[in-house]
Each structure stands twice: as C-alpha cells, then as structure tokens.
Amino acid sequence: GEGADAAKLRGPNVWPDPADLPEFRSVMERYKEEAGRICRELVRCFALAVSDDEFTFDRHFDPASSFLRLLHYSAEPSDVDAGVYGCGAHSDYGMITLLLTDDNPGLQVLKGGEWVDVHPREGAFVVNIGDMFERWTNGKFVSGRHRVVIPREGTRERYSAPFFFDPDFDAIVEVLESCCDDERPARFPPISSGQYLLDKYRATHADFDEHTEGRREVGG
C-alpha cells in the first residue's frame, strides 16, 4: 500500500472564504476533472506513439495522481546574468503537465541547447512531457526543460495554472519492451512513481521530510 510516504505528497486544500469567492471551489474542481479527462486521452495518444496498444499505460493511472497549482509571478523583471528568474530551469517529474497561461510572455523551453520563447496562444494549452514518460520510453521522448524569464519590456504580473498528471503512487515505471533492444538497452532502472517523486522532492527541498512529517492521507 501507499502508506505514510504517499501522504507526504498530499494534503488538504485551503479554500478561500465562500463569502468572498462563492464559485471558486466548484470551478476549480470542475477544471481539475476536465483537465484529468484530457490528460487520459493524451496518455493514450502517447501510448500509440511507442506501442501498438493505446491502453498500454491505462493500468498505471487507475487511479492517477494529479495536482493543480495556481501560480502568480510578480512583475519584477528577470535578470538571467544574475541568476534571477521567475522560475528556474527544471523538468517536470511526472508524466504530463497540462499548462494554461495568460497572455503574458515569459515561458521558455530548451531546444537544441538554446532557450526558445513559448508564445502564448489563446485557447491553447502547453503540454509538457515529464521525466516518467522519458523513463518509460528509454529517452525516445525527452522530458522538456523549461523556465520562466519575465521580460523587461511591458512587464506585467503573470498567471499560470499547471495541472500535473502522474501515475498511481505504486505504479512501476519501467522501460517499455518496445523502446529497448540489444543495441539500445534500458537506460533507466525500474522505480515506483511515488518513490521517484519522493526522491526528487527530497533532492530539491532540504526540509521536505520535516514539513511533511506526520501528515495523514486525505482524499481528493
């Protein structure tokens, strides 16, 4: 079972007072539900890209682990030379990130060793491939490194809503047979989705265990 470790990745939501934002909770819960539906369809598209079975990954997402974050970036311009970013360079740890942004620039992806601007497009999502899909495909699909650089010109506050869609905590992420052979052996050892996430969070947050100690599992 997932046990105490799984609870470290979960916790109760803190909702605004309904008197101030009466529809906030219902809208967010509906959005999370619909984002999850889209991601399940994307997972099946990904499966067809690396196998003959669109349901290759389905059992690993029953249930899925999903997290929706609402992010606000201040209008302070970034200074790349000084190491000041809206958000530093990183890849996402899970399977898919479905990103909704406002119309402000700032998001960049690493392509061919160079940082490229991702221009906002109305009515569209940005889809990030995460580390776990790279591991499953033995590097055929690469987890995208990205960052946020707030430009100096016309700087405004920026908002985004990333939805992280990950396998079940106990799902084993292991290189697919269709993605390895004698000439291309598996580059990644098998690991559970939950253990991979915990290892990553501990590596990037020195006080991770301290802040999650004693947390109990909660639903939703």
GROMACS .gro file of N, CA and C in nm, residues 5 12 15-16 40 46 60 67 81 96-97 109 117 119-120 133 135 145 147-148 153 156 161 169 188 205-206 220:
model
   84
    5ASP      N    1   0.430   0.734   0.320
    5ASP     CA    2   0.504   0.808   0.219
    5ASP      C    3   0.411   0.876   0.119
   12PRO      N    4  -0.468   1.860   0.266
   12PRO     CA    5  -0.597   1.927   0.245
   12PRO      C    6  -0.581   2.057   0.167
   15TRP      N    7  -0.919   2.649   0.093
   15TRP     CA    8  -1.008   2.720   0.003
   15TRP      C    9  -1.035   2.862   0.052
   16PRO      N   10  -1.054   2.957  -0.040
   16PRO     CA   11  -1.095   3.092   0.000
   16PRO      C   12  -1.232   3.089   0.066
   40ARG      N   13  -0.590   1.193  -1.977
   40ARG     CA   14  -0.609   1.050  -2.003
   40ARG      C   15  -0.609   1.023  -2.154
   46PHE      N   16   0.002   0.911  -2.645
   46PHE     CA   17   0.143   0.881  -2.620
   46PHE      C   18   0.169   0.731  -2.635
   60HIS      N   19  -0.166   0.201  -1.510
   60HIS     CA   20  -0.079   0.277  -1.421
   60HIS      C   21  -0.144   0.407  -1.371
   67PHE      N   22  -0.235   1.695  -0.958
   67PHE     CA   23  -0.221   1.814  -0.875
   67PHE      C   24  -0.241   1.937  -0.963
   81ASP      N   25   2.163   3.698  -1.625
   81ASP     CA   26   2.305   3.703  -1.593
   81ASP      C   27   2.330   3.696  -1.442
   96ILE      N   28   0.272   1.399  -1.751
   96ILE     CA   29   0.227   1.509  -1.836
   96ILE      C   30   0.198   1.630  -1.749
   97THR      N   31   0.232   1.747  -1.798
   97THR     CA   32   0.184   1.870  -1.738
   97THR      C   33   0.101   1.944  -1.842
  109VAL      N   34   1.148   2.721  -2.337
  109VAL     CA   35   1.186   2.580  -2.336
  109VAL      C   36   1.325   2.566  -2.397
  117ASP      N   37   1.148   3.108  -2.673
  117ASP     CA   38   1.024   3.160  -2.614
  117ASP      C   39   0.905   3.076  -2.659
  119HIS      N   40   0.536   3.136  -2.710
  119HIS     CA   41   0.443   3.248  -2.719
  119HIS      C   42   0.303   3.205  -2.678
  120PRO      N   43   0.238   3.281  -2.594
  120PRO     CA   44   0.101   3.246  -2.553
  120PRO      C   45   0.008   3.240  -2.674
  133PHE      N   46   0.767   0.978  -1.847
  133PHE     CA   47   0.748   0.933  -1.985
  133PHE      C   48   0.884   0.913  -2.053
  135ARG      N   49   1.150   0.806  -1.899
  135ARG     CA   50   1.198   0.678  -1.848
  135ARG      C   51   1.125   0.562  -1.915
  145ARG      N   52   1.299   2.056  -2.049
  145ARG     CA   53   1.345   2.155  -1.952
  145ARG      C   54   1.287   2.291  -1.990
  147ARG      N   55   1.175   2.712  -1.821
  147ARG     CA   56   1.195   2.814  -1.718
  147ARG      C   57   1.103   2.931  -1.748
  148VAL      N   58   1.095   3.024  -1.655
  148VAL     CA   59   1.018   3.146  -1.675
  148VAL      C   60   1.112   3.265  -1.660
  153GLU      N   61   1.056   4.451  -2.101
  153GLU     CA   62   0.967   4.536  -2.180
  153GLU      C   63   0.821   4.500  -2.153
  156ARG      N   64   0.434   4.277  -1.691
  156ARG     CA   65   0.311   4.271  -1.612
  156ARG      C   66   0.315   4.146  -1.524
  161ALA      N   67  -0.160   2.812  -1.470
  161ALA     CA   68  -0.224   2.704  -1.395
  161ALA      C   69  -0.175   2.570  -1.449
  169PHE      N   70   0.068   0.616  -0.721
  169PHE     CA   71   0.188   0.616  -0.636
  169PHE      C   72   0.267   0.486  -0.648
  188PHE      N   73   1.730   0.326  -1.784
  188PHE     CA   74   1.675   0.361  -1.653
  188PHE      C   75   1.628   0.236  -1.580
  205HIS      N   76   1.428   1.996  -0.209
  205HIS     CA   77   1.376   2.067  -0.092
  205HIS      C   78   1.438   2.005   0.033
  206ALA      N   79   1.535   2.073   0.090
  206ALA     CA   80   1.609   2.018   0.203
  206ALA      C   81   1.519   1.988   0.323
  220GLY      N   82  -0.910   1.323  -0.233
  220GLY     CA   83  -0.918   1.438  -0.323
  220GLY      C   84  -0.783   1.487  -0.359
   0.00000   0.00000   0.00000
